[in-house]
Coordinates of C-alpha atoms and ligand atoms in Angstrom, one line a residue:
M106 CA -0.3 0.1 -0.2
K107 CA 1.3 3.3 -1.0
E108 CA 2.1 6.0 1.5
V109 CA -1.4 8.2 0.8
I110 CA -3.4 10.4 3.5
I111 CA -7.0 10.1 3.0
S112 CA -9.2 13.1 4.3
P113 CA -12.6 12.2 4.5
S114 CA -14.8 15.3 3.5
I115 CA -17.5 15.8 6.1
L116 CA -19.4 17.6 3.6
S117 CA -20.9 14.5 2.6
A118 CA -21.5 13.5 6.0
D119 CA -24.6 13.2 8.3
F120 CA -24.3 16.8 9.5
A121 CA -26.8 15.8 12.8
N122 CA -24.6 13.2 13.7
L123 CA -20.9 14.3 13.1
A124 CA -18.8 13.5 16.2
K125 CA -20.5 9.7 15.3
E126 CA -19.3 10.3 11.6
I127 CA -15.7 11.3 12.2
N128 CA -15.5 8.8 14.7
A129 CA -16.5 6.0 12.2
V130 CA -14.0 7.5 9.5
K131 CA -11.3 7.4 12.3
E132 CA -12.2 3.6 13.0
A133 CA -12.4 3.0 9.4
G134 CA -8.7 4.2 8.9
A135 CA -8.7 7.8 8.7
K136 CA -6.1 9.9 10.2
W137 CA -7.2 13.3 9.0
V138 CA -10.7 15.1 8.2
H139 CA -11.3 17.6 5.8
I140 CA -13.4 20.4 7.0
D141 CA -15.3 22.5 3.8
V142 CA -15.9 26.1 5.1
M143 CA -17.8 28.3 2.5
D144 CA -19.1 31.6 2.6
G145 CA -21.9 32.0 -0.2
H146 CA -19.4 34.6 -1.7
F147 CA -16.0 32.9 -2.6
V148 CA -18.3 29.9 -3.7
P149 CA -22.2 30.0 -4.4
N150 CA -22.6 27.5 -1.0
I151 CA -22.6 27.8 2.8
T152 CA -21.4 25.1 4.8
I153 CA -19.6 25.2 8.0
G154 CA -18.1 27.8 10.4
I155 CA -15.8 28.4 13.6
P156 CA -18.2 27.4 16.1
V157 CA -18.5 23.5 14.3
V158 CA -14.4 23.5 14.1
K159 CA -14.6 24.2 17.6
S160 CA -17.0 21.3 18.6
L161 CA -15.3 18.8 16.4
R162 CA -11.9 19.4 17.9
K163 CA -13.3 18.6 21.8
A164 CA -15.0 15.4 19.6
T165 CA -11.7 14.0 17.7
D166 CA -8.0 13.8 17.6
L167 CA -7.8 13.5 14.1
V168 CA -5.8 16.0 12.2
L169 CA -8.6 18.6 11.5
D170 CA -7.9 19.5 7.4
T171 CA -10.0 22.8 6.9
H172 CA -10.3 24.0 3.3
L173 CA -11.5 27.2 3.2
M174 CA -13.5 28.7 0.6
I175 CA -13.7 32.4 1.7
D176 CA -12.9 35.6 0.4
N177 CA -10.7 37.7 2.7
P178 CA -9.1 33.9 4.5
E179 CA -6.8 36.6 6.5
K180 CA -9.8 37.9 8.6
Y181 CA -10.5 34.5 9.6
I182 CA -7.2 32.6 10.2
E183 CA -6.7 33.6 13.4
A184 CA -10.4 32.4 14.8
F185 CA -9.8 29.0 12.6
S186 CA -6.6 28.3 14.3
K187 CA -7.7 28.9 17.9
A188 CA -11.1 27.0 17.3
G189 CA -8.7 23.9 16.7
S190 CA -7.7 23.4 13.0
D191 CA -4.2 21.7 11.9
I192 CA -4.3 22.8 8.8
L193 CA -5.3 25.7 7.0
T194 CA -5.7 25.9 3.2
F195 CA -7.2 29.0 1.4
H196 CA -7.6 29.7 -2.0
L197 CA -5.4 31.5 -4.2
E198 CA -8.3 33.1 -6.2
A199 CA -9.0 34.6 -2.8
C200 CA -5.9 37.1 -2.8
R201 CA -5.2 40.1 -4.5
D202 CA -1.7 39.1 -5.3
I203 CA 1.2 36.9 -4.3
S204 CA 2.0 38.9 -1.5
H205 CA -1.0 38.7 -0.3
A206 CA -0.7 35.0 -0.3
E207 CA 2.5 35.1 1.3
E208 CA 1.5 37.0 4.0
T209 CA -1.7 34.6 4.7
I210 CA 1.0 32.0 4.7
T211 CA 3.2 33.8 7.4
L212 CA -0.3 34.5 9.2
I213 CA -1.2 31.1 9.4
K214 CA 2.2 29.6 10.7
S215 CA 2.6 32.2 13.3
F216 CA -0.3 29.8 15.3
N217 CA 1.8 26.9 14.5
V218 CA -0.8 25.7 12.1
K219 CA 0.4 23.6 8.7
A220 CA -0.2 25.9 5.9
G221 CA -2.3 25.3 2.2
V222 CA -2.8 26.9 -0.8
S223 CA -5.6 25.3 -3.3
I224 CA -6.4 26.4 -6.9
K225 CA -9.5 26.1 -8.9
P226 CA -9.8 24.0 -11.8
K227 CA -9.0 27.3 -14.3
T228 CA -5.9 28.6 -12.3
L229 CA -2.4 27.8 -13.8
P230 CA -0.2 25.2 -11.5
E231 CA 2.7 28.1 -12.7
E232 CA 0.7 30.7 -10.2
V233 CA 1.7 28.7 -7.3
F234 CA 5.6 28.2 -7.6
P235 CA 6.8 31.1 -5.9
L236 CA 4.4 29.7 -3.0
L237 CA 5.7 26.2 -3.0
D238 CA 8.7 26.4 -0.7
K239 CA 6.9 28.6 1.9
L240 CA 3.8 25.7 2.0
D241 CA 3.0 22.7 4.0
L242 CA 0.3 21.4 1.6
I243 CA -0.9 22.3 -2.1
L244 CA -4.5 21.5 -3.3
I245 CA -5.3 20.9 -6.3
M246 CA -9.1 21.1 -7.0
T247 CA -10.6 18.5 -9.8
V248 CA -14.0 20.0 -9.5
E249 CA -15.4 23.8 -9.3
P250 CA -15.5 24.4 -5.5
G251 CA -19.0 24.9 -4.1
F252 CA -20.5 21.3 -4.1
G253 CA -19.8 17.4 -3.2
G254 CA -20.7 15.0 -5.5
Q255 CA -19.2 16.7 -9.0
E256 CA -17.4 14.7 -11.8
F257 CA -14.2 14.8 -11.7
M258 CA -12.1 17.0 -13.9
H259 CA -9.0 14.8 -15.8
D260 CA -7.2 17.9 -16.9
C261 CA -6.9 19.2 -13.8
A262 CA -4.9 16.1 -12.3
M263 CA -2.4 17.0 -15.0
K264 CA -1.4 19.8 -12.7
I265 CA 0.2 17.2 -10.2
P266 CA 3.0 16.4 -12.1
V267 CA 3.8 20.2 -13.1
I268 CA 3.4 21.1 -9.6
K269 CA 5.7 17.9 -8.0
E270 CA 8.4 18.7 -10.3
H271 CA 8.9 22.0 -9.0
A272 CA 7.8 21.4 -5.1
P273 CA 10.1 20.4 -2.3
D274 CA 9.9 16.5 -1.3
N275 CA 7.8 17.0 2.2
L276 CA 5.2 19.1 0.2
I277 CA 2.1 17.5 0.7
I278 CA 0.2 17.4 -3.1
Q279 CA -3.8 17.1 -2.0
V280 CA -6.3 16.5 -4.4
D281 CA -10.0 17.2 -3.9
G282 CA -13.2 16.6 -6.2
G283 CA -14.4 13.9 -7.7
I284 CA -12.3 11.2 -5.9
N285 CA -13.4 7.6 -6.1
N286 CA -11.3 4.1 -6.7
L287 CA -10.6 4.9 -10.3
T288 CA -9.5 8.5 -10.2
S289 CA -7.6 8.3 -7.3
R290 CA -5.3 6.0 -8.7
I291 CA -5.1 8.6 -11.7
C292 CA -4.1 11.1 -8.7
T293 CA -1.5 8.9 -7.0
S294 CA 0.0 7.7 -10.1
L295 CA 0.8 11.1 -11.3
G296 CA 2.4 12.1 -7.6
A297 CA -0.6 13.0 -5.2
N298 CA 0.2 12.1 -1.8
S299 CA -3.4 13.1 -0.1
L300 CA -7.0 12.5 -1.5
V301 CA -10.3 14.3 0.1
A302 CA -13.1 12.0 -0.5
G303 CA -16.3 13.2 0.2
S304 CA -19.5 11.4 -1.5
Y305 CA -17.5 8.4 -2.4
I306 CA -16.8 7.6 1.3
F307 CA -20.0 8.9 3.0
N308 CA -22.5 7.3 0.4
Q309 CA -21.3 3.8 1.1
T310 CA -22.3 2.0 4.3
D311 CA -18.7 0.2 4.7
Y312 CA -16.5 3.5 5.5
K313 CA -13.3 1.0 5.9
K314 CA -13.8 -0.8 2.3
A315 CA -14.5 2.5 0.8
I316 CA -11.0 4.2 2.3
Q317 CA -8.9 1.1 1.5
N318 CA -10.5 1.4 -2.4
L319 CA -8.6 4.6 -2.4
H320 CA -5.6 3.7 -1.9
Ligands
LIG441 C1 -15.7 20.9 -2.9 C2 -15.2 20.4 -1.7 C3 -14.7 19.3 -1.5 C4 -16.0 18.2 -1.5 C5 -15.3 16.8 -2.4 O1 -16.0 22.3 -3.2 O2 -14.2 21.1 -1.7 O3 -14.2 18.7 -0.1 O4 -16.3 17.6 -0.1 O5 -16.7 15.9 -2.3 P1 -16.5 14.7 -3.4 O6 -15.3 13.7 -2.9 O7 -18.1 14.3 -3.7 O8 -16.4 15.2 -4.8
LIG442 ZN1 -12.5 20.6 0.3

């Protein structure tokens, strides 16, 4: 089995039973849990906010992998850090320019939290090159952010080797959107070492088998 970090996205979990769902994916072998934060501006959907992250922190010791799909991410870094996020990933497209992104990375690290940057399908991989040596994680979206259950965009996966070639060895290369037992293999063979999966895991009854099938 290749060393791939699976991060189940709770966007597709039962929101009335989040702690139970998170414990179930932990028992199924997950070490991370992916939390999709959406503000209704950066993306056309509204999901989870700071109080939920705070409650989840009390409910689990899994790595809280928080994906901020929000405008003005710098305004909320402190709150999401203090709520207990272990990783904070924001979108390059939410930044004015590269120095805004660099400042946001520095801010995240000042709270002792790991920093990630995500790119939407239309953003070129070259745009993140100046940030790669400052980051812990790069998140390549293989769907338009906003909703679970969309179809994997194969073109976007071709960004993985381009970024990998320019990345330090320890950078986590994560892919999010449309991951299933087939697309997971495409991504890992191209060099991804972390996969986010929402509907593929939570729409099955056997989470353990679902997670194993992603390796
Ligand atoms: C989409 C989110 C994803 C989403 C993935 O904007 O960032 O994390 O939950 O869902 P699936 O795995 O169903 O494509
Ligand atoms: Zn996500």
